[in-house]
Each structure stands twice: as structure tokens, then as C-alpha cells.
mmCIF file of C-alpha atoms in Angstrom:
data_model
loop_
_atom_site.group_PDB
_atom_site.id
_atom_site.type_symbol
_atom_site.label_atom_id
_atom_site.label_comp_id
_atom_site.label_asym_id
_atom_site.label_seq_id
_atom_site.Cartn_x
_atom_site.Cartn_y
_atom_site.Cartn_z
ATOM 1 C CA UNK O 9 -210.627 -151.642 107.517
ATOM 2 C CA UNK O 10 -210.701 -150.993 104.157
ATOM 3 C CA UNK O 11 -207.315 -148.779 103.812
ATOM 4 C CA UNK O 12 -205.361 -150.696 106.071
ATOM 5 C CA UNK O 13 -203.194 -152.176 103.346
ATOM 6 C CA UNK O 14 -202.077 -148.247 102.188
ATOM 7 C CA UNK O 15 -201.197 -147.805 105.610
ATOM 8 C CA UNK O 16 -198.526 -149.944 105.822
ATOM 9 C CA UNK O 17 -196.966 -149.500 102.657
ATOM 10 C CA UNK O 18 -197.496 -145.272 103.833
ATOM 11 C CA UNK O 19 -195.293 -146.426 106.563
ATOM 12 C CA UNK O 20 -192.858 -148.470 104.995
ATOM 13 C CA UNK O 21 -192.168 -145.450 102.536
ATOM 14 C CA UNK O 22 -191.637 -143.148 105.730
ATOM 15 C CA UNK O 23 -189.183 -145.475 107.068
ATOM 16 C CA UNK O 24 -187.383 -145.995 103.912
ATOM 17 C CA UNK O 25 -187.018 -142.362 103.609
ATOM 18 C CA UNK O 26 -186.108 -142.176 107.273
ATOM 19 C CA UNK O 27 -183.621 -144.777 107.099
ATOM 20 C CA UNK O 28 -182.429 -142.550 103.770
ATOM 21 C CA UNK O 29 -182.176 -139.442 105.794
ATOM 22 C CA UNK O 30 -180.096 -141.240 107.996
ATOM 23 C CA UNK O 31 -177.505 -142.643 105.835
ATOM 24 C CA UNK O 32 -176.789 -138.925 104.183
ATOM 25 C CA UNK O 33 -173.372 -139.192 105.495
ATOM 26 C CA UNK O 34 -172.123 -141.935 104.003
ATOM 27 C CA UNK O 35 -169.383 -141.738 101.254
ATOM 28 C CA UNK O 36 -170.703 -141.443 97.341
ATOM 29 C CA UNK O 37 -168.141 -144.265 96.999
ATOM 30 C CA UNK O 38 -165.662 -145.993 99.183
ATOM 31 C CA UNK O 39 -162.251 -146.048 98.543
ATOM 32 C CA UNK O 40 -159.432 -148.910 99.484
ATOM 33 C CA UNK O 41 -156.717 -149.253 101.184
ATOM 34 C CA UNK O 42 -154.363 -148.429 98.875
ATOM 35 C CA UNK O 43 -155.905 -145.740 97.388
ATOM 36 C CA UNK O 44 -155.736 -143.774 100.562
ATOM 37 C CA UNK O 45 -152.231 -144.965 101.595
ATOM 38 C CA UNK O 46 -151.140 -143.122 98.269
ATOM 39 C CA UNK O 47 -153.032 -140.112 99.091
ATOM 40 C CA UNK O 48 -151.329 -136.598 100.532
ATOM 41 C CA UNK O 49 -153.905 -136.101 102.149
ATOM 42 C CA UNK O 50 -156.767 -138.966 102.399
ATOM 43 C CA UNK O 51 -160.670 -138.595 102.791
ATOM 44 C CA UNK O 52 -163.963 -139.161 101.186
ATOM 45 C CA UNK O 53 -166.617 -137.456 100.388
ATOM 46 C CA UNK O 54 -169.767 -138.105 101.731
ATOM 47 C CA UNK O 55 -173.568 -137.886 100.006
ATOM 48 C CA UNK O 56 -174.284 -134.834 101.532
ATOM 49 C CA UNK O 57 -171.256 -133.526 100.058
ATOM 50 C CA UNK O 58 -169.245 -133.538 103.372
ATOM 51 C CA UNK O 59 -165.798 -134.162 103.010
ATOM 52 C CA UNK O 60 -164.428 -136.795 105.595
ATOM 53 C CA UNK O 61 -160.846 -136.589 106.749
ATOM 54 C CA UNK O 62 -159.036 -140.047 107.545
ATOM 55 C CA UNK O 63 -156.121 -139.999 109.746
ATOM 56 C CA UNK O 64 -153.103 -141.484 108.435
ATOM 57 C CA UNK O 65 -152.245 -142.955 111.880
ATOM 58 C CA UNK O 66 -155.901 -145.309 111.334
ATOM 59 C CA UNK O 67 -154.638 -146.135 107.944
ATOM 60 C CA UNK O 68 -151.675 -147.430 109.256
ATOM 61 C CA UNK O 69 -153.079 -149.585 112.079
ATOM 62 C CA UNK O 70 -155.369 -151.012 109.312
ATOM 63 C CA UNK O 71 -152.145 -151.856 107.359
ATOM 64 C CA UNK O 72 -150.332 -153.494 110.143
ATOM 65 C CA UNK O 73 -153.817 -155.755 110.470
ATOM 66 C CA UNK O 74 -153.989 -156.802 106.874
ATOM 67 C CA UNK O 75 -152.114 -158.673 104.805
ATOM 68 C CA UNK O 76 -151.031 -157.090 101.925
ATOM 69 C CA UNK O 77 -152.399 -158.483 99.267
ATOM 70 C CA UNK O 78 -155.957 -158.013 101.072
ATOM 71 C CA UNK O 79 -155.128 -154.469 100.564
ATOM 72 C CA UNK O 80 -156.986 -153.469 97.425
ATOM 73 C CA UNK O 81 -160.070 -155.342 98.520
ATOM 74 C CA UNK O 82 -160.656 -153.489 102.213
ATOM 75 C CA UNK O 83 -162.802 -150.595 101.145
ATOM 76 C CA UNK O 84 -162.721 -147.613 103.286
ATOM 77 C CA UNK O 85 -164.596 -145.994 105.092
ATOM 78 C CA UNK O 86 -165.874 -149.470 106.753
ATOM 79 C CA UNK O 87 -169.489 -149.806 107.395
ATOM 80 C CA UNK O 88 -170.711 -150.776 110.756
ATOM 81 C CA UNK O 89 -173.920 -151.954 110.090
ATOM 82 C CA UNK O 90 -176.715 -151.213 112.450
ATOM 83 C CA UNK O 91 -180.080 -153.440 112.316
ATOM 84 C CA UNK O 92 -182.203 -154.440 114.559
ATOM 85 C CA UNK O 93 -182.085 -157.738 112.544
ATOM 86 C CA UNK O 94 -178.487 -158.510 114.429
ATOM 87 C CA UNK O 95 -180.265 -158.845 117.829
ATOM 88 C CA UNK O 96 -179.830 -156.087 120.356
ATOM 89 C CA UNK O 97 -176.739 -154.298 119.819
ATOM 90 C CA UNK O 98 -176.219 -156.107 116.914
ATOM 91 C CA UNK O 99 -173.824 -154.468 114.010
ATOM 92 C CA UNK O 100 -172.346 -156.443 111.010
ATOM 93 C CA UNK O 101 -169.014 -156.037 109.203
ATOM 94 C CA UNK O 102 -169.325 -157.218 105.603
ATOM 95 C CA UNK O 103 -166.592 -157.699 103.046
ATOM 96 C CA UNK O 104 -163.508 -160.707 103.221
ATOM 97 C CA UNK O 105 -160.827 -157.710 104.213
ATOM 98 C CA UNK O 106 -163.002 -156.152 106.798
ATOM 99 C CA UNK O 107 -163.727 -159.317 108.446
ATOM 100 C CA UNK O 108 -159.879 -159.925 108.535
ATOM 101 C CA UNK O 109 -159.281 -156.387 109.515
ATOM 102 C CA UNK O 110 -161.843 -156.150 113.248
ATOM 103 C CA UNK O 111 -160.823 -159.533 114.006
ATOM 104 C CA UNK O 112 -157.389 -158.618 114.269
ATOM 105 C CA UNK O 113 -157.874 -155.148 115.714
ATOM 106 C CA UNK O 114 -160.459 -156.742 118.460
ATOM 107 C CA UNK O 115 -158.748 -159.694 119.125
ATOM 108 C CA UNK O 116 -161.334 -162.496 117.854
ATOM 109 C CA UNK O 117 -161.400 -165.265 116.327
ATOM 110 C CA UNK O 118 -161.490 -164.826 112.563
ATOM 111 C CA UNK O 119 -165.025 -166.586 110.989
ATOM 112 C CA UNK O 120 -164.821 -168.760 107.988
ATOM 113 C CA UNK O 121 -167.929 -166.357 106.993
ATOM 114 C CA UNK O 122 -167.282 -163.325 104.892
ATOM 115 C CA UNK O 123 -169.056 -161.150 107.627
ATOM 116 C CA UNK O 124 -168.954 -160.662 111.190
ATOM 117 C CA UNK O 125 -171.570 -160.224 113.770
ATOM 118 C CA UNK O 126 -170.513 -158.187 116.629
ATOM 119 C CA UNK O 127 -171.941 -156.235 119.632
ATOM 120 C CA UNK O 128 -172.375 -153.038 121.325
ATOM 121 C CA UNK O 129 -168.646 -152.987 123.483
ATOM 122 C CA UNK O 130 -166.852 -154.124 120.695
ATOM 123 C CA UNK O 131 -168.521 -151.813 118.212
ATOM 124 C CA UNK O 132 -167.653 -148.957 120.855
ATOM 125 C CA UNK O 133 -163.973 -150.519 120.834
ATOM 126 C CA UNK O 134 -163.373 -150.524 117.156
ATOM 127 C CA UNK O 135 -164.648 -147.060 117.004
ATOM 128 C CA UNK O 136 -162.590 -145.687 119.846
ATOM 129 C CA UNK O 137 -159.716 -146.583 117.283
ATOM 130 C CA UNK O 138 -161.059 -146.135 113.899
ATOM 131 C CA UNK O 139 -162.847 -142.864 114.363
ATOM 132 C CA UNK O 140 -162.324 -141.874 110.681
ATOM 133 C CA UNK O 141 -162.143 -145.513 108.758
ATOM 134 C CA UNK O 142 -165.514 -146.548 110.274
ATOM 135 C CA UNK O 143 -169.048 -145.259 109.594
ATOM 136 C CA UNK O 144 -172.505 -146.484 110.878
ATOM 137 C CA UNK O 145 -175.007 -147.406 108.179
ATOM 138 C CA UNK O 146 -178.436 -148.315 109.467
ATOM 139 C CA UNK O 147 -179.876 -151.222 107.635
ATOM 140 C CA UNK O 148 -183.504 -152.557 107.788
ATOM 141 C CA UNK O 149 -185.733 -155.659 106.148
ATOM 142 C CA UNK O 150 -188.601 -154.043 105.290
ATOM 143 C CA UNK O 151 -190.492 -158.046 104.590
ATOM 144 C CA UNK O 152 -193.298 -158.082 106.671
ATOM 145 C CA UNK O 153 -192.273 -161.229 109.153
ATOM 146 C CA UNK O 154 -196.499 -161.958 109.424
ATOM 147 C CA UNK O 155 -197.408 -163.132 105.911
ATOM 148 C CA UNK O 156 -195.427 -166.689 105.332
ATOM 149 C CA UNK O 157 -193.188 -167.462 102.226
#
């Protein structure tokens, strides 16, 4: 076929713009730990201009979980990252505080690694109790896995 390499890079650009369309709520920038502890009344606002609310009482938790000193380093809202990448059910933590942070709220084993992998009932877990310091993000590799290095 003699269009079939505009096809996929047509398709590529719909799923980076549908990927895009579903990352509209995230937050402009994130904020730490400190930042919203000091705050009267904390939130974020998101792309779409959405102002998120984050419970004190979740801010709190986090701060009983994390050392101190990690404070100005855990950036808030925390991204769950969704990808099918991770394996079914997959999401990854990133960031040296977060990691600290769900291993101590889910009661695992803290990785050496800077990021965590974890799965669909402890994702549902961690958001159960950080409804407002967590967000999804979805995530894809858009390297087509055919064509070799």
C-alpha cells in the first residue's frame, strides 16, 4: 500500500491527542508537601482550569508517612500512572518521596528504585485514602515495538 506509512503516523497523532484529552485534569503544576501544609485552604489547579480541593486530613496522613526532610521533595497531587506498558493493571509511582510515601501507606516493602510498580487492588487502596493527593495520568510509548533498534 502506498499510504500505509501516513496511516500510522495519522493514528499515532489521534492517540497522542487522545491521550492529551485525557490528561486535561491534571494540575498546571504540582505543588509539595509543604507548600500545602502552609496553605488555609490547599488545592491546585488543574489544565482545564478546574480547581482541585485537597483535604487537610490526606495531607496529614501523607505527613505522618514521610519523613520530614522528604517533605519538600513529595510533589502533590501524586500521579498514578496508567500504561499499558506496566502489564495489566499496571500503574507506576515516580519520584524518591512518593515511593517512600505508598510504601508506607500500603504496607510494602520500600524498593531501592526511585519508582514503584503496583497493581489494580492496591491502586484502588491508595485511592480509597488519597482521594484528593492522587491523580491518574495515562502514559503511552508511542515506539513502534515491530521495527528493531
Amino acid at each position: 500500500m502506498a499510504f500505509s506509512g501516513e496511516g500510522r503516523g495519522l493514528n499515532k497523532n489521534i492517540l497522542v491527542k487522545t491521550i492529551q484529552t485525557m490528561n486535561q485534569h491534571l494540575p498546571t503544576r504540582r505543588l509539595n508537601l509543604t507548600e500545602l501544609l502552609a496553605m488555609e485552604k490547599p488545592g491546585i489547579r488543574g489544565k482545564d482550569n478546574t480547581f482541585f480541593v485537597i483535604d487537610k486530613s490526606e495531607l496529614k496522613l501523607i505527613s505522618e508517612s514521610v519523613p520530614r526532610f522528604l517533605w519538600s521533595r513529595l510533589r502533590l497531587p501524586m500521579l498514578i500512572e496508567m500504561s499499558p506498558d506496566f502489564g495489566s493493571g499496571g500503574a507506576r509511582i515516580q519520584g524518591e518521596a512518593e515511593v517512600e510515601m505508598v510504601s508506607k501507606i500500603l504496607g510494602k516493602e520500600r524498593p531501592m528504585d526511585k519508582q514503584i510498580i503496583i497493581y489494580l487492588p492496591d491502586v484502588r487502596e491508595l485511592r480509597r485514602k488519597l482521594p484528593t493527593t492522587t491523580q491518574y495520568a495515562f502514559i503511552t510509548n508511542l515506539r513502534d515495538r515491530s521495527i528493531s533498534d
